[in-house]
Amino acid sequence: MMQKPDDTRPRSPAAGPVSAPGGWPVVGHAPALLTRRLEFLSSLAAVGEVVRIRLGPVPAYVVTHPALVRRLLVPGDQHYDRGLLMEKSSTWFGDSLLTSYGESHRRQRRALRSAFTGEHLAAHVRRVRDETQKVVGSWTPGRAFALDEHMNDLALTSVARSLFSTGLTTEKLASIRHHMPVLFRGVLARTAMPNGWDRLPTPGNLRFRTSMRAMDALVNDVITARRAEHPDPEAPGDVLTSLLAVRDDNGAALSVRAVRDQVMTLLVAGSETTGAVLTWALYEIFRHPPIEDAVRRELDEVLGNRDLTLERLSSLTYLEKVISETVRRYPVPFIMRRTLRPVRLGEVDLPAHAEIVFSPYILHHDRRWFPQPRQFDPDRWSPDRSDPPAKDAYIPFGAGVHVCIGRRMALAAIATSLAVICSTQRLEPAADRPIREVATGTVHPDRMPMIPRPVSPTGVGRATR
Ligand code: HEM
């Protein structure tokens, strides 16, 4: 019988956190986190609900129980800031929705909210459909290609088009596709470097700086050009339109720097996350013929020859279960917070300025909440299941005030791309060796070469009614 995360357990007096085994002198648990991150993090649920680890000399507390993670997230963020990782990232991405907390975060969230709903979402679906058709059109039947690279690129292109629908020339888009992956990986690597190392003239640092300068120039260019335009009130807005329309209490617009910080953050937060989920969803669909058949059958029944729209996506209920299961099985590996003041979490007293780690991956792979957690089973999400999954332990997009602002955009984009691809293609693994899960900012495959085999079309995306 599956358990439910229970936060009404009797509390005993405060005790210290348990320490994770296997820490080394000086470096602590950093080697385990660097070399076998998922295995190490997953092992901590059996150690305790709040487990003390050491990131070199810095202690951090890993929260493994869903009820405590909810308490960390849901009441709001008056007790916590975003922690070490986001503090370091803000050196490069500035003050944005992803790095801020408290009043500044509330203001930014209010300003950005409308850019992720309504007509913006419908326009995003149309853009993603068109971009996915271009990607599929670039595949040669029978010739292997790197699915993970194509899906990351598709996700990045789609987010970039939704940020600045007009003003994105082919040249600028090519530049974004070249430089953003360097920044995405570079920022994460630099958060783990000792202070000052990123200023040394190593080839990696020079490449990173070149890409940062190129992206800064490009984004500043687009912002300046857009500000000089007279906006067409009939044109479908993009995220940049919303950002430029923001006014503070004194009626002043955001500075170019403030808009740049949000744009860079959204490109980072929205691209490889979406790309990784798309890659894994396709991998799982084509590994399980009954799932593939069910997806194609539904596409045929629901869409037939009709065009793919935001409204019609909501009728693809089996595809929705496939996506729910993909973000359960392959979620973000870890997120950080830091206490602003002493806090009691469960039975553990944490001091002020304590670094906290929680992991959707740990929660989603804990068999107390999700039986047979490594098994890919979309039917766990069927409403008529007698043993429904523990919703409280399910946080693929976080929870509370910082819940992912791009969640609906990501889910709609993933469903759109899957519908377009699965309606005409079957993908076969091009290599025999097993695929390894690698945890960086996302959980992604070490590589995923696939061979496309066209199948008779279900009709999706061919008609334009
Ligand atoms: C499948 C794709 C995605 C996944 C799995 C994902 C996951 C997450 C998670 C777990 C958080 C919570 C972080 C925290 O609590 O600190 C988050 C926040 C955020 N995400 Fe996403 N995300 C996805 C797509 C997107 C997209 C498409 C965008 C925008 C283009 C986006 C922008 C953001 C932003 C700005 C935040 C910070 C929100 C805040 O603090 O108010 N994400 N995301």
XYZ file of C-alpha atoms and ligand atoms in Angstrom:
508
model
C 0.000 0.000 0.000
C 1.442 3.349 -1.007
C 2.085 5.854 1.767
C 1.065 9.521 1.796
C 3.439 12.267 2.853
C 2.133 13.119 6.323
C 2.892 16.413 7.981
C 0.748 15.843 11.054
C 3.170 13.469 12.742
C 3.851 14.189 16.420
C 6.973 16.318 16.748
C 9.729 15.525 19.184
C 12.049 18.206 20.582
C 14.567 19.643 18.144
C 17.482 17.375 17.291
C 20.500 18.014 15.115
C 20.348 16.896 11.479
C 21.871 13.521 10.640
C 25.062 13.668 8.592
C 25.402 11.909 5.258
C 28.006 9.143 5.313
C 31.100 9.221 3.127
C 32.289 12.845 3.440
C 35.992 13.475 2.751
C 38.260 15.808 4.710
C 38.317 19.318 3.153
C 36.166 18.534 0.066
C 33.289 16.936 1.996
C 30.641 15.423 -0.273
C 31.606 17.490 -3.334
C 33.209 14.460 -5.110
C 30.032 12.372 -4.657
C 27.936 15.263 -5.962
C 30.220 15.773 -8.939
C 30.732 12.152 -9.977
C 27.494 10.365 -9.011
C 25.026 13.135 -8.226
C 21.725 11.291 -8.788
C 22.805 8.148 -6.967
C 24.161 10.158 -4.027
C 21.093 12.419 -3.735
C 18.697 9.464 -4.042
C 20.531 7.590 -1.267
C 19.881 10.410 1.238
C 16.129 9.728 1.689
C 17.090 6.561 3.611
C 19.473 8.552 5.848
C 16.960 11.098 7.190
C 14.426 13.822 6.497
C 17.031 16.598 6.805
C 20.539 15.405 6.007
C 23.673 17.454 6.536
C 26.248 17.320 3.749
C 29.373 19.411 3.089
C 30.017 21.262 -0.169
C 33.736 21.645 0.477
C 33.843 23.722 3.669
C 30.208 24.893 3.359
C 27.584 22.813 5.199
C 24.266 22.275 3.398
C 21.077 20.560 4.469
C 19.281 18.215 2.074
C 15.536 18.025 2.759
C 14.204 14.650 1.621
C 10.662 14.520 3.002
C 7.871 15.961 0.791
C 5.972 17.500 3.715
C 9.081 19.439 4.748
C 9.822 20.470 1.157
C 6.265 21.836 0.901
C 6.791 23.769 4.134
C 9.936 25.228 2.653
C 8.118 26.320 -0.497
C 4.485 26.992 0.125
C 4.132 29.547 2.936
C 6.087 32.015 0.827
C 9.640 33.141 1.021
C 9.840 35.336 4.083
C 12.310 32.870 5.667
C 14.471 31.984 2.656
C 16.402 33.495 -0.237
C 17.402 31.531 -3.379
C 20.709 30.143 -2.022
C 24.281 29.827 -3.198
C 23.622 28.643 -6.757
C 21.318 31.518 -7.738
C 23.476 34.043 -5.869
C 26.439 33.005 -8.011
C 24.309 32.860 -11.178
C 23.152 36.430 -10.593
C 26.740 37.550 -11.315
C 25.983 36.713 -14.949
C 22.200 36.853 -15.212
C 21.578 39.796 -12.925
C 18.452 40.493 -10.938
C 15.617 38.447 -12.409
C 12.640 36.324 -11.536
C 14.856 33.283 -11.018
C 17.354 34.932 -8.677
C 15.120 37.320 -6.660
C 12.993 36.757 -3.558
C 10.700 38.731 -1.241
C 9.222 42.049 -2.399
C 11.476 42.393 -5.454
C 10.386 38.929 -6.624
C 6.689 39.707 -6.080
C 6.982 42.862 -8.192
C 8.776 41.048 -11.009
C 6.348 38.136 -10.984
C 3.343 40.469 -11.223
C 4.938 42.283 -14.139
C 5.696 39.114 -16.099
C 2.602 37.046 -15.382
C 0.512 38.127 -18.377
C 3.279 37.169 -20.832
C 2.705 33.475 -20.039
C -1.056 33.205 -20.456
C -3.922 33.623 -22.946
C -3.073 34.725 -26.461
C 0.669 34.436 -25.726
C 0.239 30.707 -25.105
C -1.836 30.188 -28.244
C 0.786 32.039 -30.311
C 3.533 29.941 -28.681
C 1.781 26.727 -29.765
C 1.657 27.970 -33.375
C 5.347 28.888 -33.318
C 6.370 25.567 -31.756
C 4.290 23.641 -34.307
C 6.020 25.449 -37.191
C 9.499 25.064 -35.675
C 8.924 21.344 -34.999
C 7.824 20.790 -38.590
C 11.069 22.429 -39.760
C 13.138 20.147 -37.500
C 11.329 17.000 -38.684
C 11.785 18.189 -42.277
C 15.564 18.281 -41.711
C 15.715 14.552 -40.846
C 16.725 12.048 -43.515
C 14.883 8.715 -43.220
C 17.302 6.033 -42.040
C 20.095 8.475 -41.146
C 21.028 8.820 -37.454
C 20.896 12.216 -35.752
C 21.426 13.428 -32.158
C 17.883 13.660 -30.779
C 18.985 15.466 -27.587
C 20.781 18.198 -29.561
C 17.859 18.671 -31.950
C 15.334 18.912 -29.101
C 17.454 21.397 -27.105
C 17.830 23.486 -30.225
C 14.099 23.295 -30.963
C 13.223 24.360 -27.413
C 15.705 27.243 -27.483
C 14.476 28.462 -30.877
C 10.845 28.283 -29.724
C 11.506 30.226 -26.502
C 13.585 32.814 -28.403
C 10.730 33.309 -30.898
C 8.238 33.767 -28.076
C 10.499 36.292 -26.376
C 11.040 38.400 -29.484
C 8.661 37.341 -32.246
C 9.658 40.195 -34.516
C 13.217 41.500 -34.585
C 14.709 38.022 -34.686
C 16.587 37.799 -37.980
C 17.987 34.463 -39.169
C 21.425 35.774 -38.264
C 20.385 36.695 -34.713
C 18.665 33.367 -34.203
C 21.796 31.526 -35.376
C 23.819 33.569 -32.902
C 21.472 32.676 -30.012
C 21.658 28.995 -30.977
C 25.428 29.173 -30.987
C 26.029 31.149 -27.782
C 23.246 30.152 -25.385
C 24.346 26.497 -24.926
C 27.843 27.789 -24.016
C 26.303 30.043 -21.370
C 23.866 27.460 -20.069
C 26.636 24.951 -19.349
C 29.192 27.601 -18.453
C 27.165 29.247 -15.706
C 26.551 25.963 -13.940
C 30.228 24.998 -14.100
C 31.207 28.444 -12.800
C 28.915 28.238 -9.775
C 31.040 25.280 -8.633
C 34.375 27.115 -9.153
C 36.148 28.886 -6.315
C 35.662 32.692 -6.463
C 37.966 34.368 -8.967
C 38.701 31.271 -11.089
C 36.271 32.397 -13.750
C 38.500 35.446 -14.370
C 41.576 33.375 -15.318
C 42.360 33.445 -19.085
C 41.632 29.734 -19.694
C 40.134 28.698 -23.089
C 36.831 27.819 -21.376
C 36.651 31.191 -19.579
C 37.475 33.080 -22.791
C 34.802 31.180 -24.727
C 32.280 31.887 -21.969
C 33.088 35.604 -21.928
C 32.860 35.836 -25.733
C 29.419 34.204 -25.692
C 28.237 36.441 -22.836
C 29.397 39.571 -24.689
C 27.753 38.409 -27.929
C 24.440 37.665 -26.190
C 24.511 40.962 -24.289
C 25.045 42.881 -27.530
C 22.315 40.953 -29.337
C 19.713 41.347 -26.580
C 20.540 45.058 -26.125
C 20.169 45.529 -29.884
C 16.745 43.916 -29.998
C 15.553 45.904 -26.967
C 16.806 49.222 -28.345
C 15.299 48.575 -31.788
C 11.951 47.568 -30.304
C 11.831 50.662 -28.087
C 12.289 52.853 -31.126
C 9.356 51.193 -32.941
C 5.758 52.346 -32.757
C 4.016 49.227 -31.514
C 1.233 47.860 -33.693
C -1.693 47.292 -31.312
C -3.020 44.546 -33.633
C 0.221 42.547 -33.687
C 0.365 39.498 -31.396
C 2.492 40.493 -28.432
C 5.572 38.631 -27.322
C 7.288 38.465 -23.934
C 9.428 41.475 -24.817
C 6.273 43.539 -25.483
C 5.091 42.711 -21.954
C 8.455 43.574 -20.418
C 8.623 46.910 -22.205
C 5.088 47.755 -21.078
C 5.956 47.353 -17.379
C 5.774 50.607 -15.386
C 6.759 51.125 -11.767
C 4.719 53.145 -9.237
C 6.201 56.363 -10.665
C 5.310 55.433 -14.247
C 8.937 54.670 -15.215
C 9.765 51.836 -17.649
C 12.278 49.080 -16.827
C 15.898 49.902 -17.652
C 17.533 48.149 -20.627
C 19.649 46.224 -18.097
C 16.561 45.027 -16.183
C 14.887 43.825 -19.394
C 18.132 42.153 -20.486
C 18.366 40.275 -17.151
C 14.841 38.866 -17.513
C 15.340 37.914 -21.158
C 18.611 36.065 -20.510
C 17.066 34.271 -17.543
C 14.026 33.131 -19.509
C 16.232 31.816 -22.322
C 18.215 29.795 -19.791
C 15.290 28.655 -17.625
C 13.048 27.719 -20.528
C 15.231 26.016 -23.105
C 17.255 23.033 -21.856
C 14.584 22.143 -19.286
C 12.006 21.809 -22.061
C 14.525 20.194 -24.443
C 15.449 17.475 -21.931
C 11.813 16.578 -21.200
C 11.034 16.387 -24.919
C 14.023 14.115 -25.516
C 13.097 11.734 -22.677
C 9.422 11.663 -23.660
C 10.314 10.573 -27.209
C 12.800 8.031 -25.886
C 10.159 6.459 -23.632
C 7.334 6.585 -26.210
C 9.362 4.735 -28.846
C 10.820 2.257 -26.335
C 7.316 1.108 -25.401
C 5.271 0.088 -28.485
C 1.939 0.028 -26.533
C 2.569 3.643 -25.449
C 3.504 4.634 -28.992
C 0.318 2.992 -30.336
C -1.855 4.716 -27.722
C -0.305 8.111 -28.519
C -0.814 7.703 -32.256
C -4.359 6.395 -31.823
C -5.290 9.417 -29.736
C -3.711 11.826 -32.225
C -5.786 10.237 -34.965
C -9.028 10.269 -32.991
C -8.746 13.735 -31.472
C -7.052 15.666 -34.221
C -7.502 13.676 -37.411
C -6.746 16.125 -40.177
C -7.472 19.204 -38.101
C -4.781 21.644 -37.145
C -3.072 21.606 -33.783
C -4.219 24.470 -31.554
C -3.927 25.253 -27.856
C -7.599 24.414 -27.385
C -7.321 21.010 -29.074
C -4.215 20.104 -27.079
C -6.364 19.903 -23.945
C -8.242 16.921 -25.444
C -5.022 14.876 -25.775
C -5.471 13.308 -22.349
C -3.256 10.255 -22.895
C -0.418 12.439 -24.177
C -0.846 14.560 -21.052
C -0.271 11.451 -18.900
C 2.863 10.620 -20.897
C 4.180 14.124 -20.212
C 3.223 14.013 -16.492
C 5.141 10.750 -16.192
C 8.144 12.129 -18.083
C 8.492 15.114 -15.745
C 8.106 12.743 -12.796
C 10.769 10.325 -13.999
C 13.220 12.965 -15.301
C 12.785 16.096 -13.147
C 15.174 18.879 -12.169
C 17.855 17.211 -9.984
C 18.137 19.843 -7.265
C 17.108 23.346 -6.198
C 18.544 25.487 -3.424
C 17.334 27.931 -0.780
C 19.094 29.668 2.138
C 17.674 30.565 5.538
C 17.410 34.301 6.225
C 16.964 33.638 9.942
C 16.992 30.587 12.271
C 14.288 28.171 11.129
C 12.890 24.917 12.503
C 12.315 22.387 9.760
C 10.643 19.208 11.021
C 12.664 18.199 14.041
C 15.776 20.080 13.041
C 16.819 23.611 13.990
C 18.709 25.332 11.188
C 20.820 28.427 11.804
C 20.529 31.650 9.756
C 22.374 31.549 6.399
C 22.131 27.741 6.151
C 22.221 26.444 2.567
C 19.295 24.110 1.852
C 19.009 21.636 -1.015
C 15.851 19.839 -2.109
C 15.427 17.597 -5.056
C 12.376 16.814 -7.182
C 14.464 13.822 -8.334
C 14.753 12.419 -4.776
C 11.022 12.826 -4.116
C 9.948 11.397 -7.473
C 12.187 8.322 -7.049
C 11.174 7.499 -3.488
C 9.192 4.256 -3.601
C 7.112 5.320 -0.594
C 5.382 7.893 -2.808
C 5.801 6.366 -6.272
C 5.910 2.538 -6.364
C 8.471 1.147 -8.833
C 9.793 4.651 -9.360
C 12.170 3.826 -12.213
C 9.389 2.308 -14.276
C 7.900 4.608 -16.922
C 4.153 4.187 -16.464
C 1.823 6.912 -17.823
C -1.147 5.006 -16.377
C -0.117 5.985 -12.844
C -1.824 9.255 -13.717
C -5.165 7.643 -14.699
C -7.958 9.224 -12.631
C -9.526 5.825 -11.911
C -6.394 4.303 -10.317
C -7.030 2.745 -6.901
C -3.485 3.752 -5.828
C -3.066 7.297 -7.215
C 0.416 8.818 -6.949
C 1.224 11.041 -3.976
C 0.549 14.492 -5.430
C 2.293 16.217 -2.488
C 5.543 14.535 -3.447
C 5.193 15.608 -7.090
C 6.947 18.918 -7.746
C 8.318 18.895 -11.322
C 7.735 22.658 -11.552
C 8.362 23.518 -7.892
C 5.554 24.890 -5.704
C 4.458 28.027 -3.879
C 5.447 31.558 -4.836
C 8.332 30.390 -7.028
C 6.390 27.757 -8.959
C 7.606 27.776 -12.581
C 6.095 30.728 -14.415
C 6.697 28.964 -17.754
C 4.926 25.752 -16.729
C 1.908 26.072 -19.032
C 4.104 27.329 -21.855
C 6.445 24.335 -21.445
C 3.630 21.768 -21.225
C 1.896 23.198 -24.302
C 5.181 23.292 -26.244
C 6.078 19.710 -25.313
C 2.619 18.380 -26.243
C 2.774 20.257 -29.562
C 6.194 18.931 -30.532
C 5.322 15.378 -29.490
C 2.101 15.504 -31.514
C 3.899 16.749 -34.634
C 6.748 14.236 -34.346
C 4.729 11.150 -33.354
C 2.180 11.724 -36.099
C 4.712 11.042 -38.864
C 7.815 9.450 -37.357
C 9.057 6.458 -35.435
C 12.487 6.901 -33.826
C 14.786 3.913 -33.353
C 17.906 3.946 -31.154
C 21.010 4.142 -33.345
C 23.331 2.635 -30.718
C 23.143 -0.541 -28.655
C 24.684 0.798 -25.530
C 22.456 1.933 -22.660
C 21.617 5.610 -22.284
C 23.016 7.182 -19.092
C 21.206 9.868 -17.084
C 23.453 12.870 -16.428
C 22.478 15.526 -13.877
C 23.509 19.123 -14.477
C 20.816 21.841 -14.292
C 18.477 19.189 -15.732
C 18.614 15.408 -15.948
C 19.601 14.759 -19.543
C 20.910 11.755 -21.507
C 24.668 11.421 -22.041
C 23.807 11.115 -25.739
C 20.837 9.941 -27.727
C 21.451 9.058 -31.377
C 18.214 8.071 -33.127
C 17.240 6.910 -36.605
C 14.001 8.384 -38.031
C 11.620 6.020 -39.841
C 8.634 7.832 -41.360
C 5.262 6.185 -40.659
C 1.897 6.808 -42.275
C 0.792 10.219 -41.030
C -2.020 10.599 -38.517
C -2.773 13.958 -40.098
C -1.482 16.319 -37.419
C -0.060 19.538 -38.753
C -0.929 18.818 -42.402
C -4.156 20.745 -42.519
C -4.542 24.370 -41.571
C -8.193 24.495 -40.609
C 9.743 21.240 -18.765
C 10.250 22.456 -18.658
C 10.470 23.149 -17.341
C 10.742 22.625 -16.109
C 10.881 21.164 -15.721
C 10.877 23.752 -15.196
C 11.123 23.626 -13.841
C 11.112 24.676 -12.956
C 11.209 24.560 -11.523
C 11.356 23.250 -10.754
C 11.156 25.804 -10.992
C 11.185 26.190 -9.503
C 12.543 26.743 -9.100
C 12.598 27.154 -7.637
O 11.726 26.830 -6.834
O 13.597 27.817 -7.286
C 11.059 26.734 -12.099
C 11.013 28.109 -11.980
C 11.067 28.975 -13.053
N 10.955 28.639 -14.383
Fe 10.700 26.797 -15.128
N 10.714 24.911 -15.905
C 10.443 24.592 -17.210
C 10.178 25.479 -18.248
C 10.246 26.841 -18.156
C 9.991 27.783 -19.236
C 9.545 27.397 -20.659
C 10.246 29.041 -18.741
C 10.152 30.374 -19.444
C 10.367 30.594 -20.707
C 10.617 28.885 -17.350
C 10.955 29.919 -16.503
C 11.057 29.786 -15.127
C 11.263 30.929 -14.235
C 11.436 32.380 -14.645
C 11.259 30.406 -12.934
C 11.387 31.193 -11.624
C 9.978 31.501 -11.139
C 9.919 32.315 -9.845
O 10.797 32.194 -9.006
O 8.938 33.061 -9.707
N 10.610 27.553 -17.026
N 11.004 26.031 -13.280
